[in-house]
Amino acid sequence: MEIVWVHNFSYPKYVGGAELTDFYWIKKGIELRLKISEIRCGSPFKAGDVYMFGNFGKFNLQDLERKINGKPYICIVHGGLITKEVVDIYDKARALVCMSPNQQKRLLNMTKNKRIIVTPPYIDTRLFYNFKKPRVSKSYLYVGAIREHKGIRIILEHAKKHLESNYHFYGPTKKKEIYLLEMIKSQPNCSYHGLVLNDHIPDIMNKYKTFIWYLDPNYNDFESFGRTVIEALLCGMRLEINRKNFGAFSWNWDFNHPREIAKKLEYFYSKFWDNALKVFEN
């Protein structure tokens, strides 16, 4: 069975959460000796027996649907705005993959497709763990996309009320939202440190004390899981969040025991391709 993974990357390779999720699932499939090739936006089309649709927002969806010629596909629902055109693709998929129970509920309300695999994205638990070293006191950390829907304005309001604390931001942004970087830099107790590769994030998360995750409640369709907030938890950070029972926190897990969560992440990762292949075989 030739599996073709279709995706476009919004940021430099493997920086964003969706990119990392695709990367790890493809890597796991290759380790299992599955035949997997990739199509990225702008690259030549490759024919396959089945398809996995990751981030595909930059593709011409009608053209993509025509090219796969009725072959079965699974959609990975990473998040983002879901248009009517995307819903049509979801409706016709053999199955959908989502990252959290909360996201599953939202999908059930917007698509006819009721075959949904719910699985958290993989986090490398060999990288993300508590180093048990001293941390910078009165420090807050945000790692992720510097975007409106990620609640950057809300975090900055929090910073204005806690001038005795320092706030550190890491992550990419879009050209149309570059003004958010200027807003961060103009705040005296806030610092923007630029992009950070995944392998370096554990060091940062073991340096600071509190991870702040304040999603904008006006952007409900964007957040599927919240990879970095769970990475921070695994690294022993205190969490400050504003959306309980949302994303990762809609899983019925005991968030007071990070190592137990690490075991669950490893278990789901080991089962991903079993579940996907069953969908294609039935």
mmCIF file of C-alpha atoms in Angstrom, residues 1 3-6 22 25 49-56 64 68 71-78 89-90 92-98 113 115-117 119 272-281:
data_model
loop_
_atom_site.group_PDB
_atom_site.id
_atom_site.type_symbol
_atom_site.label_atom_id
_atom_site.label_comp_id
_atom_site.label_asym_id
_atom_site.label_seq_id
_atom_site.Cartn_x
_atom_site.Cartn_y
_atom_site.Cartn_z
ATOM 1 C CA MET A 1 0.000 0.000 0.000
ATOM 2 C CA ILE A 3 0.546 6.075 1.367
ATOM 3 C CA VAL A 4 0.876 9.686 0.231
ATOM 4 C CA TRP A 5 0.901 12.369 2.943
ATOM 5 C CA VAL A 6 -0.372 15.733 1.676
ATOM 6 C CA ASP A 22 2.874 15.327 10.860
ATOM 7 C CA TRP A 25 3.527 10.308 12.526
ATOM 8 C CA ASP A 49 -3.247 3.975 -3.053
ATOM 9 C CA VAL A 50 -4.420 6.007 -0.058
ATOM 10 C CA TYR A 51 -3.857 9.536 1.171
ATOM 11 C CA MET A 52 -3.336 11.307 4.491
ATOM 12 C CA PHE A 53 -4.315 14.974 4.386
ATOM 13 C CA GLY A 54 -2.435 17.034 6.953
ATOM 14 C CA ASN A 55 -2.325 20.829 6.593
ATOM 15 C CA PHE A 56 -3.766 21.377 3.121
ATOM 16 C CA LEU A 64 -6.537 18.011 -5.224
ATOM 17 C CA ILE A 68 -6.676 11.653 -6.066
ATOM 18 C CA LYS A 71 -8.939 7.091 -3.713
ATOM 19 C CA PRO A 72 -9.619 6.887 0.058
ATOM 20 C CA TYR A 73 -8.141 9.487 2.362
ATOM 21 C CA ILE A 74 -7.971 10.397 6.044
ATOM 22 C CA CYS A 75 -7.949 14.045 7.160
ATOM 23 C CA ILE A 76 -5.774 15.168 10.069
ATOM 24 C CA VAL A 77 -7.655 18.085 11.639
ATOM 25 C CA HIS A 78 -4.921 20.262 13.099
ATOM 26 C CA ILE A 89 -13.446 17.432 2.110
ATOM 27 C CA TYR A 90 -14.041 16.242 5.675
ATOM 28 C CA LYS A 92 -15.980 12.656 2.039
ATOM 29 C CA ALA A 93 -12.987 11.418 4.060
ATOM 30 C CA ARG A 94 -12.767 7.788 5.106
ATOM 31 C CA ALA A 95 -12.131 9.124 8.633
ATOM 32 C CA LEU A 96 -10.986 12.227 10.504
ATOM 33 C CA VAL A 97 -8.209 12.426 13.057
ATOM 34 C CA CYS A 98 -8.491 14.994 15.836
ATOM 35 C CA ASN A 113 -18.451 12.342 8.973
ATOM 36 C CA ARG A 115 -15.826 8.269 11.991
ATOM 37 C CA ILE A 116 -13.319 10.198 14.082
ATOM 38 C CA ILE A 117 -10.068 8.911 15.542
ATOM 39 C CA THR A 119 -5.539 10.791 19.507
ATOM 40 C CA PHE A 272 -1.694 5.645 15.522
ATOM 41 C CA TRP A 273 -0.903 3.590 12.434
ATOM 42 C CA ASP A 274 -2.873 0.577 13.673
ATOM 43 C CA ASN A 275 -5.963 2.782 13.760
ATOM 44 C CA ALA A 276 -5.260 4.478 10.417
ATOM 45 C CA LEU A 277 -4.604 1.230 8.552
ATOM 46 C CA LYS A 278 -7.796 -0.333 9.943
ATOM 47 C CA VAL A 279 -9.734 2.570 8.425
ATOM 48 C CA PHE A 280 -8.220 1.979 5.000
ATOM 49 C CA GLU A 281 -8.667 -1.786 5.169
#
